[in-house]
Every structure is written in C-alpha cells, then in structure tokens.
Coordinates of C-alpha atoms and ligand atoms in Angstrom, one line a residue:
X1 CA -15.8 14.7 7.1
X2 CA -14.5 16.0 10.5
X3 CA -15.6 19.2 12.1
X4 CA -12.2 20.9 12.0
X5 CA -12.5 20.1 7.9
X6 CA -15.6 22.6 7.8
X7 CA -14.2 24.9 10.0
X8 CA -11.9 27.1 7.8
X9 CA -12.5 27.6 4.5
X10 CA -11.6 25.0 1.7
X11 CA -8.1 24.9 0.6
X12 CA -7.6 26.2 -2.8
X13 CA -4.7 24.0 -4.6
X14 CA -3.4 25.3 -7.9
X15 CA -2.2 22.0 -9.8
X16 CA 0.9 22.9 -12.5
X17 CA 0.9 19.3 -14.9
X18 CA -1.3 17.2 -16.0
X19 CA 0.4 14.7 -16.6
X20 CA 0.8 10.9 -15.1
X21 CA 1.1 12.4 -11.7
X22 CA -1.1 16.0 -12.2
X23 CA -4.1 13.6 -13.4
X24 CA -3.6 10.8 -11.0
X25 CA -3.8 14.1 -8.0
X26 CA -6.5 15.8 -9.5
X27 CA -8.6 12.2 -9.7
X28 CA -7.7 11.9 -5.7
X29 CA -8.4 15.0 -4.7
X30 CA -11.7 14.9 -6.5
X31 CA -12.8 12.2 -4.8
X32 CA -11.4 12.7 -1.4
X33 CA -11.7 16.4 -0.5
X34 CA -11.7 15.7 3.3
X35 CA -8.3 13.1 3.0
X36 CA -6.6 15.5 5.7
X37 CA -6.3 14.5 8.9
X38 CA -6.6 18.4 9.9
X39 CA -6.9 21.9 8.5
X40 CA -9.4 21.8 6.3
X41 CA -11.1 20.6 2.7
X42 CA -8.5 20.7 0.3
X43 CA -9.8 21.1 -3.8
X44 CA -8.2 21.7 -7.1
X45 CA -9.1 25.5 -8.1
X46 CA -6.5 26.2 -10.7
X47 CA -4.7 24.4 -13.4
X48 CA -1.5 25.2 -15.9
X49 CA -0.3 22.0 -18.2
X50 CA 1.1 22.7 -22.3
X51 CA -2.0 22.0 -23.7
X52 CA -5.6 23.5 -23.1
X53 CA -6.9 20.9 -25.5
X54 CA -5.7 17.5 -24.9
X55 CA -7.9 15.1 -23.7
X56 CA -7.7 14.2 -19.9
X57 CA -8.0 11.1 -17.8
X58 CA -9.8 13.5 -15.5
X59 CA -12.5 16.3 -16.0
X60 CA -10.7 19.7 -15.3
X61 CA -13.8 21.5 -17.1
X62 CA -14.7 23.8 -13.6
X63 CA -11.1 24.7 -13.4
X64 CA -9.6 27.8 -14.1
X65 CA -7.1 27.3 -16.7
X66 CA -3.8 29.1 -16.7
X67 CA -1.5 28.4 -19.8
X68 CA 1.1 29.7 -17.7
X69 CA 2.3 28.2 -14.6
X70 CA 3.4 31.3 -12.7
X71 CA 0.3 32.6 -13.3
X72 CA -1.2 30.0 -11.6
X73 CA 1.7 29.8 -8.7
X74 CA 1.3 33.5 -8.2
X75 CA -2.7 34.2 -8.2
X76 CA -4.0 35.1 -5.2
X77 CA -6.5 32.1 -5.4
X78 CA -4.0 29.9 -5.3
X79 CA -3.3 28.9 -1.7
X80 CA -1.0 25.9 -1.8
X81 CA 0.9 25.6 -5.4
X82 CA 1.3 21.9 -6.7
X83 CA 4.3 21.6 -10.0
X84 CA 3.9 18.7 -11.4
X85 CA 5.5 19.9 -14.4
X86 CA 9.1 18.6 -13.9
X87 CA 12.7 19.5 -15.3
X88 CA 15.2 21.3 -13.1
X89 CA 14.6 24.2 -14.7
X90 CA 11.9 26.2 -17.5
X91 CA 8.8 26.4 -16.6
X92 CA 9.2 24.5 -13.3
X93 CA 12.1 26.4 -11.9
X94 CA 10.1 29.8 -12.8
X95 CA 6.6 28.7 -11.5
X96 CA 8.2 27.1 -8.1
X97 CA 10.2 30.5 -7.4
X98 CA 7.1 33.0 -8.0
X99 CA 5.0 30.5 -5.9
X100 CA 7.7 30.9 -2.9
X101 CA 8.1 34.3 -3.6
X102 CA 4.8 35.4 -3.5
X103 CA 4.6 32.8 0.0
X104 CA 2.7 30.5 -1.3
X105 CA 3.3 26.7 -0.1
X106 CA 5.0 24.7 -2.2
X107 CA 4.3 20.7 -3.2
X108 CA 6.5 19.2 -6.0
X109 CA 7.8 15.7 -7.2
X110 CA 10.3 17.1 -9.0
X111 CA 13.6 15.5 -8.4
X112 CA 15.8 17.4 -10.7
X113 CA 14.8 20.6 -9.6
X114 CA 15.6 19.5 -6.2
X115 CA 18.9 17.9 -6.6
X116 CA 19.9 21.0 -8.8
X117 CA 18.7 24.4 -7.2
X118 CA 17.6 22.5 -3.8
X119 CA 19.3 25.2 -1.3
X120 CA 18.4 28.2 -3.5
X121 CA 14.4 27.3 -3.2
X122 CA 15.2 26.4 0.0
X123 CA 16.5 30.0 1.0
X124 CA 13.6 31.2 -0.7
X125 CA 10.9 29.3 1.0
X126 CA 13.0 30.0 4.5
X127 CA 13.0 33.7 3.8
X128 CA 9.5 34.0 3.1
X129 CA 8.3 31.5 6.3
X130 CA 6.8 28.5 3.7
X131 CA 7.2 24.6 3.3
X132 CA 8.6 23.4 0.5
X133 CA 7.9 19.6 0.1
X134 CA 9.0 17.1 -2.2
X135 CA 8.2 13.2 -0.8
X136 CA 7.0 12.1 -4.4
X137 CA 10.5 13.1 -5.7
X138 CA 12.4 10.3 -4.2
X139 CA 10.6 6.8 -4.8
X140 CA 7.5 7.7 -5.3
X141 CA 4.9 6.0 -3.2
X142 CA 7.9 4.8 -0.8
X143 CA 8.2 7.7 1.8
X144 CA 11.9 7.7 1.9
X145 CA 12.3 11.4 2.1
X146 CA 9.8 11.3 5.2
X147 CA 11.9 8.5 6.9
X148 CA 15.3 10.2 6.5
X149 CA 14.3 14.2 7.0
X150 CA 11.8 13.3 10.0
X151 CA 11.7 9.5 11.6
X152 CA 15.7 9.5 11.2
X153 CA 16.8 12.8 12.6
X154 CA 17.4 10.8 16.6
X155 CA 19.9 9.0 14.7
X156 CA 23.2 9.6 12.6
X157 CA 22.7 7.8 9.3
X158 CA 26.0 6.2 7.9
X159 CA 25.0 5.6 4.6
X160 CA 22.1 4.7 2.3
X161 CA 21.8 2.5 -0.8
X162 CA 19.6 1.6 -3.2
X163 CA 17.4 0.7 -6.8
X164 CA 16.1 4.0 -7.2
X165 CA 15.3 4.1 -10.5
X166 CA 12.3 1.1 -11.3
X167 CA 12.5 2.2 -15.3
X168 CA 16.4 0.6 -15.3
X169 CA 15.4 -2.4 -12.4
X170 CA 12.6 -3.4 -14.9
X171 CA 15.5 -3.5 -18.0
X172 CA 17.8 -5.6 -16.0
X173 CA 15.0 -7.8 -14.5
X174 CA 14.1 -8.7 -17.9
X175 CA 17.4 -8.7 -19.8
X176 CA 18.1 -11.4 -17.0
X177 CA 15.0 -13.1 -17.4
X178 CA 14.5 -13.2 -21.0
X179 CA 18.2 -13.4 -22.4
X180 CA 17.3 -10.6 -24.5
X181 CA 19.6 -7.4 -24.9
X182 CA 20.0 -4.6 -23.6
X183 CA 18.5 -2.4 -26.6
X184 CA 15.8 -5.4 -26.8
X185 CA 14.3 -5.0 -23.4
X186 CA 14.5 -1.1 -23.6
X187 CA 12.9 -1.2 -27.0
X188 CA 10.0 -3.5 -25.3
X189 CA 9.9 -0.7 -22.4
X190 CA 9.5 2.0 -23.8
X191 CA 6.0 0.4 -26.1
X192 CA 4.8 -1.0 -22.8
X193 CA 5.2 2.5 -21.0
X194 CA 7.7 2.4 -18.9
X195 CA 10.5 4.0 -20.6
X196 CA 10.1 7.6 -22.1
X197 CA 10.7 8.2 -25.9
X198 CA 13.9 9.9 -24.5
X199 CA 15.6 7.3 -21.5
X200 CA 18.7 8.9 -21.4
X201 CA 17.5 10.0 -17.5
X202 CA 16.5 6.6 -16.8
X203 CA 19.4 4.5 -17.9
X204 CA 22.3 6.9 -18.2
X205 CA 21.8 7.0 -14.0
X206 CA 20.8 10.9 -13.9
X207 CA 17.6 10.4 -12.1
X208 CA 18.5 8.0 -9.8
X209 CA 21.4 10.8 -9.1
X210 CA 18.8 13.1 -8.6
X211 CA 17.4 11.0 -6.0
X212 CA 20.0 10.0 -4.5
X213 CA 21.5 13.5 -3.9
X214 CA 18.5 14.5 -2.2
X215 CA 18.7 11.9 0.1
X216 CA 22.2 12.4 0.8
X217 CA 21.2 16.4 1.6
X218 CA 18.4 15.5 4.1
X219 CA 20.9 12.2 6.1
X220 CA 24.1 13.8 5.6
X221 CA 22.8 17.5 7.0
X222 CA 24.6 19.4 4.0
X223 CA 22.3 21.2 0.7
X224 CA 22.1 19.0 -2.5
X225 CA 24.8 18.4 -4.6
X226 CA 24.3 16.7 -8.1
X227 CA 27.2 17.9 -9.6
X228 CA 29.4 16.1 -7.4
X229 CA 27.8 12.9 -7.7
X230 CA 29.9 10.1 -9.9
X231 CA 27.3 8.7 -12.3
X232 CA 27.2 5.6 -14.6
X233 CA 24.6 4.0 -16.5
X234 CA 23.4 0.6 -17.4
X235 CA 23.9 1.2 -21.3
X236 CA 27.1 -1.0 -21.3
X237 CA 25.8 -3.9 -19.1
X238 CA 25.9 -7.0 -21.2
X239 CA 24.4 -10.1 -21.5
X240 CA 27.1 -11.6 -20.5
X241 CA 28.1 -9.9 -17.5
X242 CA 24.5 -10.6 -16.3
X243 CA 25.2 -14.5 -16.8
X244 CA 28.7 -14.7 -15.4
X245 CA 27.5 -13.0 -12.3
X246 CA 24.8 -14.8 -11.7
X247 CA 27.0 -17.8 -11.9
X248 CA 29.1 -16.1 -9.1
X249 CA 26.1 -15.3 -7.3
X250 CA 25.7 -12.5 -7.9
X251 CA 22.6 -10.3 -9.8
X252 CA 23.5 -7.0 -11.5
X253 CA 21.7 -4.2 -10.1
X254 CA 21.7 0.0 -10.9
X255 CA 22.8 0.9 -7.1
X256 CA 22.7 4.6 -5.8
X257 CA 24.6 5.1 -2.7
X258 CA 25.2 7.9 -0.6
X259 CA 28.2 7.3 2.1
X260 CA 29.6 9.6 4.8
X261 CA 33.4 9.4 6.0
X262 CA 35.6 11.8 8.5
X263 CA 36.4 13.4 4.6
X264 CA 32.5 14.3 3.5
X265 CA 30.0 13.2 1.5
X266 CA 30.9 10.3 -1.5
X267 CA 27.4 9.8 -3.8
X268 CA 26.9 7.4 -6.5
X269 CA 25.5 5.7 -9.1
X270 CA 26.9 2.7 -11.1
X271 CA 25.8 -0.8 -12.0
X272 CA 26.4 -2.9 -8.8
X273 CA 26.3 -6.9 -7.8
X274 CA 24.5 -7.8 -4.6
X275 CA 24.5 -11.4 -4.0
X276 CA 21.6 -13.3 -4.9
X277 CA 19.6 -13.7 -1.6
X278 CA 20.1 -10.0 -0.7
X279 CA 17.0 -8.5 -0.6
X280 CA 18.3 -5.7 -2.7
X281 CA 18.8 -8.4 -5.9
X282 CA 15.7 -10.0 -4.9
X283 CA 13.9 -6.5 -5.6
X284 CA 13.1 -7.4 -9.6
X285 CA 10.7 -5.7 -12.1
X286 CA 10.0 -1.8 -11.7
X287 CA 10.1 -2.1 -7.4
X288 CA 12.5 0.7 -6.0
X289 CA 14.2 -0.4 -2.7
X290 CA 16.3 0.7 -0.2
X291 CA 18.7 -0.1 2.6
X292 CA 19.2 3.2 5.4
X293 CA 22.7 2.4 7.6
X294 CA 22.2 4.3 11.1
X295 CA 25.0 4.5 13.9
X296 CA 22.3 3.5 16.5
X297 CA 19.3 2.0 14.5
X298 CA 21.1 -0.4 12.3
X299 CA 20.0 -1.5 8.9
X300 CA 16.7 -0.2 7.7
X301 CA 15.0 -1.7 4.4
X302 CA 12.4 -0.4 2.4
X303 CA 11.1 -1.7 -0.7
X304 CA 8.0 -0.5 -3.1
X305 CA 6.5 0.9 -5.9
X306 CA 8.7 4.2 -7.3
X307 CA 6.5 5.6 -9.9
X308 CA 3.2 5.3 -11.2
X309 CA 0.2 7.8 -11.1
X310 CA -1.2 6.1 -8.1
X311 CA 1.3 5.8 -5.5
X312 CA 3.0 9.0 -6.8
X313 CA -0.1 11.1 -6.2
X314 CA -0.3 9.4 -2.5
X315 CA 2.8 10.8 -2.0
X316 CA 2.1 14.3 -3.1
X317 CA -1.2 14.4 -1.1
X318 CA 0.6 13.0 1.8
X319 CA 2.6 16.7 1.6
X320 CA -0.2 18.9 1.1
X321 CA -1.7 17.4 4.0
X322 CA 1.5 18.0 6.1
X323 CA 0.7 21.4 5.0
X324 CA -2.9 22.1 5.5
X325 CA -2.2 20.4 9.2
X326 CA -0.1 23.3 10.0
X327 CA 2.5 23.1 12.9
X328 CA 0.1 20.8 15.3
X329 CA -1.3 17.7 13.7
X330 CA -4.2 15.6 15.7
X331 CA -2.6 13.0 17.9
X332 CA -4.5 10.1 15.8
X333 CA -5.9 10.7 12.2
X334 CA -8.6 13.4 13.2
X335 CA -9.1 15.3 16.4
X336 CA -9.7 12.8 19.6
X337 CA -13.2 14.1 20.0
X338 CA -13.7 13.1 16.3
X339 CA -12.1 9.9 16.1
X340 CA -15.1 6.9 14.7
X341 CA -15.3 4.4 17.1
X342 CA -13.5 1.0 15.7
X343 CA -15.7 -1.3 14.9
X344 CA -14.5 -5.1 15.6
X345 CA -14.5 -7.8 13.3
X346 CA -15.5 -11.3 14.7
X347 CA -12.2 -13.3 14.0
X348 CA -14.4 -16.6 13.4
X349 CA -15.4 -14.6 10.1
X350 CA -12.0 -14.3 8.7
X351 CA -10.9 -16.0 6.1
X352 CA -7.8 -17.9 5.3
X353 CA -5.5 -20.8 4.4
X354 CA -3.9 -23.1 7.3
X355 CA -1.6 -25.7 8.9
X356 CA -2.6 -28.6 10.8
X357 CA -0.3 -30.9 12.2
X358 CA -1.9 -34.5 13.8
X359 CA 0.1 -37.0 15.5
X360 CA -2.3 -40.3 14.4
X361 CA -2.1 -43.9 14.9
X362 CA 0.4 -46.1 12.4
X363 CA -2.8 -47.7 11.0
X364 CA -4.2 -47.9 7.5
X365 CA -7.3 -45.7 6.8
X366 CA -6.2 -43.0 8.6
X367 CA -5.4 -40.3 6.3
X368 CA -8.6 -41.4 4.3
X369 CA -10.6 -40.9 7.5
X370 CA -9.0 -37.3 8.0
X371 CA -9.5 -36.2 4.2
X372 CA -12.6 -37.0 4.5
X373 CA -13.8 -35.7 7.7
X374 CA -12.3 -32.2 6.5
X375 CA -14.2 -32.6 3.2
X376 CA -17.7 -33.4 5.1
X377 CA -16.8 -30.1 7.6
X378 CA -16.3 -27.7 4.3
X379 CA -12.6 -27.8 4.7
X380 CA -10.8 -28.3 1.0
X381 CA -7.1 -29.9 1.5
X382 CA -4.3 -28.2 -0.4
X383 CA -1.3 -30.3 0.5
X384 CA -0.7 -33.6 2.6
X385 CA 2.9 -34.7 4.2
X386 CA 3.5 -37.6 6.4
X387 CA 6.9 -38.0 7.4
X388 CA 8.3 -41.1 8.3
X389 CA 9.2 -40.4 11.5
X390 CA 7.7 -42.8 14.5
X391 CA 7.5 -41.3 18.1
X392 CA 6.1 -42.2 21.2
X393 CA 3.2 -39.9 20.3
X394 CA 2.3 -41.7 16.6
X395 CA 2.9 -40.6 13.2
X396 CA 3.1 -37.0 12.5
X397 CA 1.0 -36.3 9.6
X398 CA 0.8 -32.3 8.4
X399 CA -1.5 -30.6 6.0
X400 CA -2.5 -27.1 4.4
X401 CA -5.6 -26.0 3.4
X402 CA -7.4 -24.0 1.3
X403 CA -8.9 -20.4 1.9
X404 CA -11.5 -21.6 4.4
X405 CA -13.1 -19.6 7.2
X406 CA -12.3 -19.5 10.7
X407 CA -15.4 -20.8 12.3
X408 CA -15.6 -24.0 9.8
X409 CA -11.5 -24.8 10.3
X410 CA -12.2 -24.6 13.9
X411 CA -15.5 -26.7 13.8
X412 CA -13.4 -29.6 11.4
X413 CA -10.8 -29.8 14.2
X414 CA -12.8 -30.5 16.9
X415 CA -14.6 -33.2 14.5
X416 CA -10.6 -34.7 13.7
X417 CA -9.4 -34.7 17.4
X418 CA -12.5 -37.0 17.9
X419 CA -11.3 -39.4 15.4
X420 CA -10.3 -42.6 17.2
X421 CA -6.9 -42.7 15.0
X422 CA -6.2 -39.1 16.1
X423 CA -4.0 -38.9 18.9
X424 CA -3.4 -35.1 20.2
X425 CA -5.2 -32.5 19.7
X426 CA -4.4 -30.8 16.5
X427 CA -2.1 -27.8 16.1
X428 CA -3.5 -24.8 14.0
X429 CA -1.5 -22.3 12.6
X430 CA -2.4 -20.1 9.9
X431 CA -0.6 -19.1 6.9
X432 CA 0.4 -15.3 6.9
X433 CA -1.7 -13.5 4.4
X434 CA 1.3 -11.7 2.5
Ligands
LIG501 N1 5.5 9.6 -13.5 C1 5.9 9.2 -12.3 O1 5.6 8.0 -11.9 C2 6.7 10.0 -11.3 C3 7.2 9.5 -10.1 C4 7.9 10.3 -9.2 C5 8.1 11.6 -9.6 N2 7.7 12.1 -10.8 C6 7.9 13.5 -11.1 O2 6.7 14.2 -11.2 C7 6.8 15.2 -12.2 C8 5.7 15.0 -13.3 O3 5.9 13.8 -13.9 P1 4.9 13.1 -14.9 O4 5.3 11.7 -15.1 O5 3.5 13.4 -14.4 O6 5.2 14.0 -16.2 P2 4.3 14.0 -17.5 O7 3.4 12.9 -17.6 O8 5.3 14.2 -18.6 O9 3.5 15.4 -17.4 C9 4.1 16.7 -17.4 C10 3.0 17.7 -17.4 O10 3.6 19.0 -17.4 C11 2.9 19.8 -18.4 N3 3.8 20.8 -18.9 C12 4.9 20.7 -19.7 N4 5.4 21.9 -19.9 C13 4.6 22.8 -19.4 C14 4.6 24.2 -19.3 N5 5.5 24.9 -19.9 N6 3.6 24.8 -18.6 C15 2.7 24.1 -18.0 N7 2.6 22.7 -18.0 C16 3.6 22.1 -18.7 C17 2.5 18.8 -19.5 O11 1.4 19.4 -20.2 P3 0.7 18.6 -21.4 O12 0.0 17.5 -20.7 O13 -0.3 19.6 -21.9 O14 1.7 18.2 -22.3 C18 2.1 17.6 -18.6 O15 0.8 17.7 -18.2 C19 8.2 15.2 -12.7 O16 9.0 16.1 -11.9 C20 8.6 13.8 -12.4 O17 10.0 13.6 -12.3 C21 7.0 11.3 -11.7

C-alpha cells in the first residue's frame, strides 16, 4: 500500500447492480483496496441491486443495503457512485442524475444510457464540476473510449470500425463453423450464457449502436446521437450467404462504423464482409475488435475481450481510479519516492521453446548425433527440417524445441558446435511467447 493511499481517508464507493459486472467490481475491490495508483483506498460502502435476497457470487453482508438506487447515489456516504444497473433509462437514468446532481462522481458501463441522454448527463456533471466516466461501456475490457477521448485527441480521427458486439461475433463464428442456423447457434447461446433470454439488443444491432454512437461523440467532437444511427441486424444472415462469401473470400461480420465527411457524421451498423485475411474477419468467437482511421496516425487496431465480469470490472476500476487520482496522477504507478525497486530476473532462468539452425557436414549419422546430444543436454526436439539445399557452408539442417530453459538450450549448443559434423556455430532464436 503506498503512503499517499493512507493519507486521506478511504474512498467510500456506492455500487448500484449486482449483477455480472456489480459482483465481478465488488470481488476486485474487495481484494484490492489499494489498486489506485493515487488518492487514496477505495471500498464498497453502499449497495442497491432488485433483490435484497438473492444469493451473491460475493459477500455484501457489511454493506449497507439500499433497495433504491438514488438512495444510494444521493447519501452523503456515498463518495464516488458506481451504476451498474443498466437500461437508458428507469432506475439507471434516475440514480445517475441524483448522483450528479447532488455532485457526486459518476462511474457507469452503461452504453444505452450514454448513447441516449449522453449530452444531458453531460451538462449535468459539467454544471455541477464532476467526472462522469463510462470506459466499460464501449468494449469492455478493451479501452477504446480511453484511446479515442484521451490518446487520440493530437490527431483528427477519419473514421472507426468495428465487431462491437461479441454476443452476435460468437453467432456468426459458429453458424460458420458448425453449418448450423441462425436460430440454432442463438438457441445454443443463449443456454451457454452468452445471449440474454431477450437478444433483441444483441442481434437486432442496438447495442453495438450504442457503442458505436459513443465513439463517434468522443472522435467526431459532436454529443451522442443514437437516433441518427442506421441499424441492421444479423437476424436475416443465412447460411447461405455465409458459404457464398466465404467462397468469394470473404467472412460475414456485424460491423459498426462511424465515418466523417465535409457533410457530418454517417454511423452504422449492418452485417459486413471483410476479406478473409483482414484481421477484422480473423476476430472469431465473442472477441470485440477494432480499427481507429487518423489523418496523421494511420490505421490503429485493437482487438479483445468485450464483456465478461472480469475484464468489464477492470474497466470500471480503471475509471474510479481516474477519479480518486484527481487532476495530477503520479508520473509512474505510485509517487516516485514510493516506486518498489524492480527486481531483475536472470534471463538464463526463463523458459521457452526455440529455433536452431546448423549448417552440418553431408554425412550419414549426423542428425542422429545432434538428436541425441540435445537429448543427453535435457533439450526435447519438437520438429526437425533438412532442406535439400547444398552450399559452400554444408547442409542446412533446422530444428524447434520444446519448452526448455535458457541456461540448458545454451549449455546443448555449445555441446553441438563441438560436434565434429557441425560446421558453424549454431543460430538461436526463440519462439515469441504469444
Ligand atoms: N455483462 C457484461 O459483460 C457487460 C459488458 C460491458 C458493459 N455492461 C453494462 O454493464 C451494466 C450492467 O450489466 P450486467 O451484465 O452486470 O447486468 P445484470 O447482470 O443484468 O445485472 C443488473 C443488476 O442491476 C440490478 N437492478 C435491476 N433493476 C434494479 C433497480 N431497479 N434497482 C437496483 N438495482 C437494479 C439487478 O438486481 P438483481 O441482481 O437483484 O436482479 C442486477 O444486480 C449494463 O449497463 C451493461 O450494458 C455489461
């Protein structure tokens, strides 16, 4: 814990939802009172979800229970107010507005609340002098609404496009995959989870809409609008279509895009082909990604997991520490004075696969005498290739190996270069870790 954590008093978070998202905070913040870089210890003092009752993924038993969310967005031990609720309006709406307009902070994930009443709560939050941040709202663990509002703003973003919505990527994924249909693979969704009861968000194109509006508002300068963005679905994509694309080369992918011409501001959402070795069609299952156009930076790609209570939860805390940090924020992760000292690893520990390439004689027992001189040094060989090619130098024979660490690769290859049938010293290079 850093000293500037203990200097002011703990933060006092009021959570609203308990849901995938509320539980996945509340476990977080449990365990990691101290995750801010500055400003303070941040805990949990107040929660609000429908039910007192239901049974929790997380123990909310020394909480003080609110049934209703303003209540908890406008008590005066709630410093920081969290709505997880979601829905652009109801209980959401109402709890984010009293929270604002009693000037409290303001952490959401809520996209349609966002994309619908946006510039309202933004007047709101402006009048009163308090953030209002919503990274979790727009691909969830990706920070996407951090690298357009903030690490984008010394550029002039043409346009942005992207799989925003990981419940309709996993559909078409699978309806590809599996030759199943449409209503097959949605069917099999939503019992494995990841398609509510109701998808009519998720594949009619609305939330990806959503999401797509509020990127448009933070690249494009101008306040949210959802209304004006053309919206279609993937309900009508057919099997078909899928297989006669792919035969094009082409895959079938729900796209939002947000573009900006000399006229303003066109956003949609539609089913889209992007040829096969784009790294947008190469995006399958639930991964969101996304491609940011900018006059001066060029093309910037993204790609990651949208939802989920895990990265969804890292996105949320990532905005309350923005605002426990205040206006000035440490230079590194804690105050310089406070920084631990890094501790080096010695590389000969590491661990990992490799490439050798020899250059041996043309003589028989040669790769036996290699094999084996890795085997006796620890080293296990996962793939061999000599290629017929003669030079001046011998026969170029190259090999992988197994997960092996540094030190023991290192010590086998000085046994190998002193093989009589070895040639050159070998060449090491190792195989990325990703
Ligand atoms: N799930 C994700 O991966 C994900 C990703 C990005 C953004 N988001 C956004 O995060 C927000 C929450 O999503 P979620 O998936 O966590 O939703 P969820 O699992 O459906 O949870 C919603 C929570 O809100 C509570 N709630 C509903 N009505 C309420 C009311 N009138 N007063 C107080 N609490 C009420 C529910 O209470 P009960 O538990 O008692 O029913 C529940 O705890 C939404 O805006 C969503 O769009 C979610």
């Amino acid at each position: 814990m850093s000293g500037q954590a203990t200097d002011r008093k703990p933060w006092r978070i009021g959570v609203a939802g308990l849901g995938t998202v509320g539980a996945g905070l509340l476990s977080f913040l449990a365990g990691n009172p101290a995750f801010a870089p500055a400003g303070g210890l941040v805990h949990v003092h107040g929660v609000s979800a429908r039910s007192r009752s239901r049974p929790r993924p997380v123990d909310i038993s020394n909480l003080v229970w609110f049934d209703d969310p303003v209540a908890l967005a406008t008590w005066d031990e709630t410093d920081l107010f969290v709505e997880l609720i979601g829905g652009s309006d109801g209980p959401a709406k109402a709890a984010v507005e009293a929270a604002l307009k009693a000037g409290k902070p303001v952490v959401t994930a809520n996209k349609a609340l966002i994309a619908e009443h946006g510039r309202e709560l933004a007047e709101l939050a402006e009048e009163k002098g308090v953030p209002l941040l919503f990274e979790a709202a727009v691909m969830g663990g990706v920070p996407a609404v951090k690298i357009v509002r903030e690490a984008l703003v010394g550029d002039e973003i043409r346009s942005i496009a992207g799989i925003l919505n990981g419940t309709c990527n996993y559909i078409l994924t699978e309806m590809e995959a599996t030759g199943r249909s449409f209503a097959e693979v949605l069917a099999e969704a939503q019992r494995l989870g990841f398609a509510e009861a109701d998808p009519t968000m998720d594949v009619g194109g609305f939330d990806a809409a959503h999401k797509i509006s509020i990127l448009a508002a933070l690249a494009f300068n101008c306040a949210p609008n959802y209304a004006a963005a053309e919206i279609e679905g993937i309900e009508g994509v057919d099997l078909l279509d899928i297989r006669l694309c792919r035969d094009l080369g082409y895959r079938i992918k729900l796209v939002a895009s947000a573009d900006r011409s000399p006229d303003g501001v066109l956003v949609r959402v539609h089913p889209s082909l992007a040829p096969l070795a784009h790294p947008l069609a190469q995006a399958g299952g639930a991964l969101n990604a996304l491609f940011i156009e900018g006059a001066r930076t060029g093309r910037i790609f993204v790609q990651g997991p949208g939802a989920g209570a895990g990265p969804t939860a890292a996105a949320v805390a990532a905005d309350i520490a923005d605002v426990v940090a205040g206006p000035v924020r440490p230079v590194f992760q804690a105050p310089a004075s406070e920084l631990s000292p890094f501790t080096p690893v010695d590389p000969s520990k590491s661990i990992g696969r490799a490439y050798l390439r020899l250059s041996v004689k043309d003589e028989p027992g040669v790769i036996a005498a290699v094999s084996e001189t890795l085997a006796e040094a620890g080293v296990s060989i996962e793939s061999f290739l000599q290629k017929p090619v003669e030079d001046a130098q011998g026969v170029p024979i190259v090999l992988t190996t197994h997960a092996v660490a540094e030190s023991v690769l290192k010590a086998a290859i000085e046994r190998i270069a002193d093989l009589p049938a070895v040639l050159d010293r070998p060449r090491l290079l190792r195989i990325a870790r990703i």
